[in-house]
XYZ file of C-alpha atoms in Angstrom:
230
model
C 0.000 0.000 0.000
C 2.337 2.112 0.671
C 4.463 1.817 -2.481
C 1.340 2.329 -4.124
C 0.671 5.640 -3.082
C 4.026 6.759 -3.082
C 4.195 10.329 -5.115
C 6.198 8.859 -8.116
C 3.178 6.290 -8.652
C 0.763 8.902 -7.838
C 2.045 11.111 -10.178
C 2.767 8.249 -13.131
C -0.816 6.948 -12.477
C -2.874 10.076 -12.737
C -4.784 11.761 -15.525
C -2.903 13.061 -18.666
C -4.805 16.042 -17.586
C -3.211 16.372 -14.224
C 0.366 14.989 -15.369
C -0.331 17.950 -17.978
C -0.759 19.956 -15.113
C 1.666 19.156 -12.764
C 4.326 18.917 -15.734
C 3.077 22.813 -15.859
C 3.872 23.482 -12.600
C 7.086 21.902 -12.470
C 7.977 24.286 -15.338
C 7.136 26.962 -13.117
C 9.010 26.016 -10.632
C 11.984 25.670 -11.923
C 11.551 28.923 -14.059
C 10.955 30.717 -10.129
C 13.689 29.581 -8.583
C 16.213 30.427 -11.996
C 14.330 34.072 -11.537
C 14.872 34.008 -7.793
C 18.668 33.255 -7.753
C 19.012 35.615 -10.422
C 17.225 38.341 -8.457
C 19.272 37.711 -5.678
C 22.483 37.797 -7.560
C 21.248 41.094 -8.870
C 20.402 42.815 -5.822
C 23.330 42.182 -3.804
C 25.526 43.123 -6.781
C 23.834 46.802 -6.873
C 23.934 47.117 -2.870
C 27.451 46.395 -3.300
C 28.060 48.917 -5.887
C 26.030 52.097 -4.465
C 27.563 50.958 -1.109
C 31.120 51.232 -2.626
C 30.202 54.379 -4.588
C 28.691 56.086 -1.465
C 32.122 55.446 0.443
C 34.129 57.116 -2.065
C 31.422 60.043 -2.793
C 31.413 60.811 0.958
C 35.296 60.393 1.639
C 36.344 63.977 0.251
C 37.120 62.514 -3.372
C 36.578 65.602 -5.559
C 32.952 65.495 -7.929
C 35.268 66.269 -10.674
C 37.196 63.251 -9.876
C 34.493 60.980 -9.232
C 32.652 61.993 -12.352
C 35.221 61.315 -14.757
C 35.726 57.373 -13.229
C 31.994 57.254 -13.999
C 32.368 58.700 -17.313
C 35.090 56.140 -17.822
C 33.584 53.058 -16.438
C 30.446 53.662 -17.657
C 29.448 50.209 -17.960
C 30.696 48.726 -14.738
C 28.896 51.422 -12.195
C 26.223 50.971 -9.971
C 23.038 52.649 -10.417
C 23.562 55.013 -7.740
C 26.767 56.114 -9.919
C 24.932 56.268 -12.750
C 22.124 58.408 -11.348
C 24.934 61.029 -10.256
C 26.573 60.687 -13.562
C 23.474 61.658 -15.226
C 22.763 64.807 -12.749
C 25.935 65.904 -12.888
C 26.159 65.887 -17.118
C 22.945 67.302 -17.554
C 24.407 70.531 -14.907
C 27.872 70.670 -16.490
C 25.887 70.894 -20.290
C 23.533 74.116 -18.701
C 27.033 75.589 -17.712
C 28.362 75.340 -20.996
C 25.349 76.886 -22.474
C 25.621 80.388 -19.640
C 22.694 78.978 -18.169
C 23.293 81.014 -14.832
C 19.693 81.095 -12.771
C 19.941 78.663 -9.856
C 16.624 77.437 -10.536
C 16.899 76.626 -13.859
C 20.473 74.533 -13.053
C 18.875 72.604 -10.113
C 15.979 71.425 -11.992
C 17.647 70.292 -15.007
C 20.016 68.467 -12.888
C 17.266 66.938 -10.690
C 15.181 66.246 -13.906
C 17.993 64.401 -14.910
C 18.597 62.215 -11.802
C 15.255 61.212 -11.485
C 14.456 60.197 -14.939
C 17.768 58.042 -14.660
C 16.298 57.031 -11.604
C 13.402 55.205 -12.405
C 15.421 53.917 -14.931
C 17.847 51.997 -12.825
C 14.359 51.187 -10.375
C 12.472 49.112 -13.562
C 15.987 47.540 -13.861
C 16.196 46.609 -10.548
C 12.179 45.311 -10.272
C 12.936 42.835 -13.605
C 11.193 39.451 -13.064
C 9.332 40.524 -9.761
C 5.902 40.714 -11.519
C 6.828 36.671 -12.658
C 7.375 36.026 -8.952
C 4.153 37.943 -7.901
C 2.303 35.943 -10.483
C 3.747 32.728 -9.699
C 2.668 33.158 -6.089
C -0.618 34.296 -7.171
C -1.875 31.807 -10.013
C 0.436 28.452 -8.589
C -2.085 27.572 -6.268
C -5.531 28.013 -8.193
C -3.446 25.995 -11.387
C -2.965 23.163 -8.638
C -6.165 23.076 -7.423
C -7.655 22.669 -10.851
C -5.517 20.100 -11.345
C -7.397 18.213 -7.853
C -10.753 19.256 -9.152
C -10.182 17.382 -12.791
C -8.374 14.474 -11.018
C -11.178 13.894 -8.043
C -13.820 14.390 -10.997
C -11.933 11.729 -13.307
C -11.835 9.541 -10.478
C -15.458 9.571 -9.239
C -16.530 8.953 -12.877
C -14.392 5.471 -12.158
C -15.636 4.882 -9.297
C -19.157 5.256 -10.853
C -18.795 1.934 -12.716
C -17.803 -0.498 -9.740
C -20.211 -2.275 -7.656
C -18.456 -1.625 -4.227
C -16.321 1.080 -3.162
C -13.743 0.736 -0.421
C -11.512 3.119 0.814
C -8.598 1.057 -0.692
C -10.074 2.023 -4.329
C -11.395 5.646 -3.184
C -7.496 6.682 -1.919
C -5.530 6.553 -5.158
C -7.528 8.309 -6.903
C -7.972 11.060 -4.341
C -4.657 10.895 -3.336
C -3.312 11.363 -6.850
C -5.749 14.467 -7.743
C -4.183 15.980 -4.178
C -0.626 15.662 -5.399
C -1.457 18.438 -7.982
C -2.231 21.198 -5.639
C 0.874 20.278 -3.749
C 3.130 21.240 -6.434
C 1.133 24.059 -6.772
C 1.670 25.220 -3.135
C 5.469 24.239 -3.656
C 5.480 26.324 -6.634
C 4.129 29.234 -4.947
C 5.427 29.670 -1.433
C 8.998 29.560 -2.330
C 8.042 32.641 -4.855
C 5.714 34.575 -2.480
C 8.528 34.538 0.169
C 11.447 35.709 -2.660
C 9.117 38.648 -3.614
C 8.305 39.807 -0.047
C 11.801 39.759 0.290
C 12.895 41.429 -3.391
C 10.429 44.036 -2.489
C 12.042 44.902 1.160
C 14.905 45.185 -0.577
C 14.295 47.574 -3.480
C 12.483 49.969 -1.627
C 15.669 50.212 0.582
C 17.585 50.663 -2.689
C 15.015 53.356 -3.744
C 15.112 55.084 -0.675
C 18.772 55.038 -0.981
C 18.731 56.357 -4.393
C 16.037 59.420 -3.805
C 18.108 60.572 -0.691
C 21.386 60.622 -2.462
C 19.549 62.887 -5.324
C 18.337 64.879 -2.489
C 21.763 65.249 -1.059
C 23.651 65.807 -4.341
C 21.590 68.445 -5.388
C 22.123 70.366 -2.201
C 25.845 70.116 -3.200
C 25.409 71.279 -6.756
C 23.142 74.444 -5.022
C 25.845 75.089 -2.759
C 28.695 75.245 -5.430
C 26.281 76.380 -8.597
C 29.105 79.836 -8.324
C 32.409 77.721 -9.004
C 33.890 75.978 -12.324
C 31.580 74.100 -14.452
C 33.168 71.255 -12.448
C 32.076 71.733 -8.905
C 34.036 70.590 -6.051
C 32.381 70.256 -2.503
């Protein structure tokens, strides 16, 4: 009996329509966790990188300085590099055109940074609307799975004379194992994109102050070289 319900012969004995659906499921699965170890890579990557970019902006390294490693290594910054990069070009090309009202300077930099921004954020939030979906439909796919199994197997049991327990439990048992992929599939992805979500809107946070603080710094020196110092 108990080799008999075991989940590989539960799984080999059931319905093509639940195989179909657990076969879907598994798909999923596998597709969540590839997104979810990606994600993670991701994130800890750009916390490392504004982290590291943050140190050197606040250690006295001159903006001049820091902008041209930017400039240079364009494609290996963080976004929170990138986001200053962007603020700082967009002040340095209002310079070169005499533009010389503070106003004017501040809001084309800021413009700038936060358009770059919400760039870097839709980067960042890749493949967290699969996870939220995942989380979301996995379950209900499952259960439909149980609901076409437990319906295939009642229309069996419909043609015997006596039914036991020992001829009612494989069939139930087998329509069951669908929704428990399901829930498989979908916890696992529920808890990465509570997480993911934590996460970014500490990196977002992160990014908006920095804009706040950098344009403070630009106001400040918007009277010295086109290449401000602090």
């Amino acid at each position: 009996m108990n080799q008999d319900l075991s989940i590989l012969h539960l799984v080999l004995n059931a319905s093509l329509v639940v195989q179909a659906v657990m076969l879907l499921l598994a798909g999923v699965s596998i597709a969540s966790w590839a997104a979810i170890f990606r994600k993670l890579f991701a994130l800890n990557k750009v916390k490392s990188l504004n982290e590291e970019f943050e140190r050197d902006f606040w250690s006295g390294t001159s903006i001049s300085d820091l902008f041209a490693k930017a400039t240079k290594n364009a494609a290996h910054c963080g976004p929170l590099e990138r986001i200053f990069a962007s603020g700082m070009r967009e002040f340095q090309k209002l310079r070169e055109r005499r533009v010389t009202d503070v106003g004017s300077l501040m809001d084309g930099a800021r413009r700038a940074m936060r358009a770059s921004f919400q760039r870097e954020l839709d980067v960042i939030e890749t493949n967290l609307s699969f996870l939220a979906t995942v989380g979301s439909v996995s379950p209900y796919v499952g259960l439909f799975g149980t609901v076409w199994g437990i319906m295939h197997a009642f229309v069996g049991l419909g043609a015997l004379q006596q039914v036991t327990l020992a001829t009612v439990a494989p069939g139930i048992a087998e329509a069951l194992v669908a929704t428990a992929i399901g829930l498989f599939s979908a916890i696992p992805a529920v808890v990465a994109y509570n997480r993911f979500s934590r996460d970014i809107d500490r990196i977002a946070n992160q990014q908006e102050t920095f804009i706040e603080e950098f344009s403070n710094i630009l106001q400040r020196n918007v009277g010295a070289q086109p290449a401000p110092g602090r």
